[in-house]
Short mmCIF file of C-alpha atoms in Angstrom, two decimals:
data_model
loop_
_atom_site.label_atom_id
_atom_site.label_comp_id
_atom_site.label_asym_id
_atom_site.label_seq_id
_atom_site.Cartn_x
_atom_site.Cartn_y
_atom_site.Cartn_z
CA UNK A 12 0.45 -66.24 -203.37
CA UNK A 13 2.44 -63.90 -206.31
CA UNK A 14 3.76 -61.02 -205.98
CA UNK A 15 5.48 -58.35 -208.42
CA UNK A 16 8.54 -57.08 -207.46
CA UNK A 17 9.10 -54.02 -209.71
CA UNK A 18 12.91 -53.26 -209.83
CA UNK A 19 14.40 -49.61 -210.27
CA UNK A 20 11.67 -47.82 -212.32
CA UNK A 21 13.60 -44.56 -211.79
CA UNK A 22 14.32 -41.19 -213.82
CA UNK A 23 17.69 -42.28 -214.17
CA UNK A 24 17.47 -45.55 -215.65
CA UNK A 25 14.81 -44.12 -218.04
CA UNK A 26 15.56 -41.70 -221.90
CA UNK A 27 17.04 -38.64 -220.15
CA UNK A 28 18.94 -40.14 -216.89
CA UNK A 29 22.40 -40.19 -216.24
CA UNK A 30 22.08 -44.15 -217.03
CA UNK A 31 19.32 -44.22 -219.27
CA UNK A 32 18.29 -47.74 -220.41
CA UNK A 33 17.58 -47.53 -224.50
CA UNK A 34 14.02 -48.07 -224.53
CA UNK A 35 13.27 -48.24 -220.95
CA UNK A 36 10.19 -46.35 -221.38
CA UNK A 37 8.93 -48.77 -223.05
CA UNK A 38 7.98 -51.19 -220.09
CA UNK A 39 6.01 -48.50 -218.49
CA UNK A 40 2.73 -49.35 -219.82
CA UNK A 41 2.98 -53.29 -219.70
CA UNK A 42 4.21 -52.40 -215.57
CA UNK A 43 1.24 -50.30 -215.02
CA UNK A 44 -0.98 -53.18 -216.84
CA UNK A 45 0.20 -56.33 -214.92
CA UNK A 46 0.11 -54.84 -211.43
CA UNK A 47 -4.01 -55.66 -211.53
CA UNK A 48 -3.13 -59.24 -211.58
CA UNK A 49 -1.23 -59.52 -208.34
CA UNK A 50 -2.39 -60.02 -204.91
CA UNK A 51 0.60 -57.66 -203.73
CA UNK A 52 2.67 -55.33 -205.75
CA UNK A 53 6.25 -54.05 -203.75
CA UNK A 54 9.36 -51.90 -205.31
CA UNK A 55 13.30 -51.18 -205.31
CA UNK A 56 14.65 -47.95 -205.35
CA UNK A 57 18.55 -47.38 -205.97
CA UNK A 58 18.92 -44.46 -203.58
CA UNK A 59 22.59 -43.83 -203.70
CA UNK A 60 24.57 -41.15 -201.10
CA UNK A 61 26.45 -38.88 -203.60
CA UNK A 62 29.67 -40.30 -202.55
CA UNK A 63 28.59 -44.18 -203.70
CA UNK A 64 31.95 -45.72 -204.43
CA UNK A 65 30.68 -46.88 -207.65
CA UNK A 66 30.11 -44.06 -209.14
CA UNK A 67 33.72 -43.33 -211.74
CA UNK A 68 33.49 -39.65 -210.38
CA UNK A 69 34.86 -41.09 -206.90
CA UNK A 70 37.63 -42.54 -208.34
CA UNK A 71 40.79 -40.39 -210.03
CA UNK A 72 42.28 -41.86 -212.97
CA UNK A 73 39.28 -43.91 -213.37
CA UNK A 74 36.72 -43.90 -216.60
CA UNK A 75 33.05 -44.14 -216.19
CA UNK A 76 32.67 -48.37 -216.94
CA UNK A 77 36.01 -49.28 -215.71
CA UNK A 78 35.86 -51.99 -213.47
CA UNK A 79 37.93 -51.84 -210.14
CA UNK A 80 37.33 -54.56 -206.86
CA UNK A 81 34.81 -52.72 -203.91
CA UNK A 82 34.84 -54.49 -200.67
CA UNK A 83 36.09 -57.88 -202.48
CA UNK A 84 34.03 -57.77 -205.39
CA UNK A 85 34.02 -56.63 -209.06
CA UNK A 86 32.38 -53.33 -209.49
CA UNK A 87 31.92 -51.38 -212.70
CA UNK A 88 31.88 -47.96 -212.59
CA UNK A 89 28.84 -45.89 -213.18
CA UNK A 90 28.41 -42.28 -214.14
CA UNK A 91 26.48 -40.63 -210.55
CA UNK A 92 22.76 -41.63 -210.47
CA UNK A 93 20.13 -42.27 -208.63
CA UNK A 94 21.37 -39.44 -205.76
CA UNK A 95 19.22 -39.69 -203.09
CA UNK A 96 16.57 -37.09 -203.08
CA UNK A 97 17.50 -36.22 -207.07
CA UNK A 98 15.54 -36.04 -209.48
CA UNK A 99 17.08 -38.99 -210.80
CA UNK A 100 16.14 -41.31 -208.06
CA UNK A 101 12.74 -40.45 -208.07
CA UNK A 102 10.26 -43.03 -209.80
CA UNK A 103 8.99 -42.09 -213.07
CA UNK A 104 5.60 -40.10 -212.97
CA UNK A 105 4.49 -42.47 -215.48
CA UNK A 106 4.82 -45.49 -213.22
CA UNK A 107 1.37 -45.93 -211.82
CA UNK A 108 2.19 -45.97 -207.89
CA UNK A 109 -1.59 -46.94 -206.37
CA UNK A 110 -0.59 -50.74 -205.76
CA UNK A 111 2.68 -50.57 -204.78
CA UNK A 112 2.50 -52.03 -200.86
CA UNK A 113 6.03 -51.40 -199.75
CA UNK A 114 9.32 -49.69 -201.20
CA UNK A 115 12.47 -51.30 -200.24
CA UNK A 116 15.50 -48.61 -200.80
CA UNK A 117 19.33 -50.39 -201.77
CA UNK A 118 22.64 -48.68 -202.41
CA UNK A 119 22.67 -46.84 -199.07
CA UNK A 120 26.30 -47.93 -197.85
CA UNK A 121 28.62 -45.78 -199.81
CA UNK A 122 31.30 -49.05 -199.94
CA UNK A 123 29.31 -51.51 -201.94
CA UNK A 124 27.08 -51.78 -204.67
CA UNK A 125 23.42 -53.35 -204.36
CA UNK A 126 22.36 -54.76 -207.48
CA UNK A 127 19.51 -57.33 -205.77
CA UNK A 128 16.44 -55.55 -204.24
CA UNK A 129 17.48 -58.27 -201.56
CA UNK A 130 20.75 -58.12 -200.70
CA UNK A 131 23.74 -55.96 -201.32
CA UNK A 132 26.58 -57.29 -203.56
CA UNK A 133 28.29 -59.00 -201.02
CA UNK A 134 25.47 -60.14 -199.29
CA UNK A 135 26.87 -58.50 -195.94
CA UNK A 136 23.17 -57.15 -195.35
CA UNK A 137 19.54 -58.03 -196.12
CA UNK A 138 17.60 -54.77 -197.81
CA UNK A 139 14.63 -56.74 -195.63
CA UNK A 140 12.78 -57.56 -198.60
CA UNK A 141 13.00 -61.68 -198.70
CA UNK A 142 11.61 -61.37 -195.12
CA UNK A 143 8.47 -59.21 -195.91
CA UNK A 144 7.33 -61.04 -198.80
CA UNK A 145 7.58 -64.20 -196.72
CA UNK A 146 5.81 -62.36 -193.83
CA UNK A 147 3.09 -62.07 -196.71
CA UNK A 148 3.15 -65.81 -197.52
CA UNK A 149 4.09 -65.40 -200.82
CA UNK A 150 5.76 -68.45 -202.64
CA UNK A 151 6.20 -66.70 -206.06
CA UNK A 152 7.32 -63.68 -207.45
CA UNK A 153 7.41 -62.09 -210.74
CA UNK A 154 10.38 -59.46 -211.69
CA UNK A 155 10.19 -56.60 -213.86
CA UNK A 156 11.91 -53.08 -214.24
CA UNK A 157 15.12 -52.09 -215.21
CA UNK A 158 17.44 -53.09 -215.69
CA UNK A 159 17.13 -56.42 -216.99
CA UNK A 160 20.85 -57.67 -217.13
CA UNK A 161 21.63 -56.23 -213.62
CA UNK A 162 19.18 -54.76 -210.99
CA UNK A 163 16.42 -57.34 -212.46
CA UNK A 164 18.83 -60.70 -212.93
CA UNK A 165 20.12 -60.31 -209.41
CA UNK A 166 17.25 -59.16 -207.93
CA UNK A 167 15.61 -62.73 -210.13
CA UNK A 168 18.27 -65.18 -208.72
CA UNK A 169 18.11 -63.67 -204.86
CA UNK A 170 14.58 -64.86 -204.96
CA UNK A 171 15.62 -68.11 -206.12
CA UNK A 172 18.10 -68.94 -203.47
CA UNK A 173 15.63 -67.72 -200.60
CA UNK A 174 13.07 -70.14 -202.05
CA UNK A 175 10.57 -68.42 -204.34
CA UNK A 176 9.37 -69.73 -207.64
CA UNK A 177 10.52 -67.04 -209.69
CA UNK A 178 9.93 -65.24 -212.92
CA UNK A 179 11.07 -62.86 -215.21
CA UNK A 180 8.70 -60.86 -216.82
CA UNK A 181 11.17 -60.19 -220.38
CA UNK A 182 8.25 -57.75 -222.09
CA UNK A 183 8.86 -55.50 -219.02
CA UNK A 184 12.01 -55.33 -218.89
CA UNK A 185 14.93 -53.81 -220.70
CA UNK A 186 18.69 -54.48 -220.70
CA UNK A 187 21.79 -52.19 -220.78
CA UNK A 188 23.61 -54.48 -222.92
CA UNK A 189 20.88 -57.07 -224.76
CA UNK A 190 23.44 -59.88 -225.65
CA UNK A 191 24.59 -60.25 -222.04
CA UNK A 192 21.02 -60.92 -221.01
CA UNK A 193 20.46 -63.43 -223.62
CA UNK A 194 23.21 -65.83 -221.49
CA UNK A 195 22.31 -64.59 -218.06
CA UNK A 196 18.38 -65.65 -219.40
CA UNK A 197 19.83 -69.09 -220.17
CA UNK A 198 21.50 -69.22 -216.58
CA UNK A 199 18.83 -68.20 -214.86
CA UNK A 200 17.23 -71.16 -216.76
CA UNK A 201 19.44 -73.51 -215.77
CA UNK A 202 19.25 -72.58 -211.97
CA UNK A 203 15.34 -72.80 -212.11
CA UNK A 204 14.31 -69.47 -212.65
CA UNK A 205 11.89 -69.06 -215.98
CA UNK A 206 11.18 -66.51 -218.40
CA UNK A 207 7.93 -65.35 -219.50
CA UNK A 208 5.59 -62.95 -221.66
CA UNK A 209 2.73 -60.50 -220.43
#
């Protein structure tokens, strides 16, 4: 059994947010297309509190993309987004919602960052999502949304270490900086994970 994990398809991460993804509109259409062909579709939401220690505006003397240490591990700083109830953390009205089975909100605890749709950074807590999609007996999951060299490449190798076969979709994704994904493809490679086209 597959399912499609669709990662962070938010205002915010789209042309407009307050950490727009260049392009990131541009996986709406092959999202919407692809959900047909799976037997259950599910989705992350970052849903931040608006005092998320990640975001640069909680730190003084820091710069938005400075990196500082949050509860033991490295954490860039990111302009304020995805505010619960915000615009910005709503999912784009483009995103075609219908299929999508189950929601699974991350970010929550204002000390650490949650990257994975399964885990936060540390791993300290499970966002429950591993546990549902094995309560569906799925074996294999397919991962697109933004973005692709965070939310998507943790989310990607979470599902690897709980035991999934797992894809990347790369046509339905987009990265914030493309030459980091093209080495965190390669590890994700050489852990198992593979990469492939809609």
């Amino acid at each position: 059994m597959k399912a499609l994990i669709i990662v962070d398809v938010q205002n915010d991460f789209l042309p407009g947010g307050a950490l727009a993804v260049e392009n990131g509109n541009e996986v709406l259409p092959i999202i919407n297309k692809v959900q047909e062909e799976y037997s259950l579709v599910v989705a992350t939401q970052d849903w931040h509190p608006e005092n998320h220690k990640s975001f640069a505006s909680q730190h003084k003397e820091k710069k938005t993309f400075d990196e500082i240490q949050l509860r033991g591990q490295k954490q860039i700083l990111w302009p304020d987004h995805c505010i619960q109830q915000s615009w910005g953390a709503e999912f784009s009205k483009e995103l075609k919602q219908n299929q999508i089975e189950a929601i699974f909100r991350k970010g929550l605890d204002p000390t650490i960052d949650s990257y994975s749709g399964f885990f936060d950074n540390g791993k300290l807590k499970s966002v429950g999502l591993g546990d549902y999609l094995k309560g569906r007996s799925i074996d294999e999951v397919h991962i697109c949304g933004l973005a692709a060299d965070f939310c998507v490449y943790y989310t990607a190798k979470d599902a690897l270490e709980l035991g999934f076969r797992t894809k990347i979709i790369e046509n339905a994704t987009k990265a914030i900086n493309s030459s980091n994904f093209q080495n965190l493809k390669k590890e994700f490679e050489n852990i198992g994970g593979r990469i492939i086209q809609k």
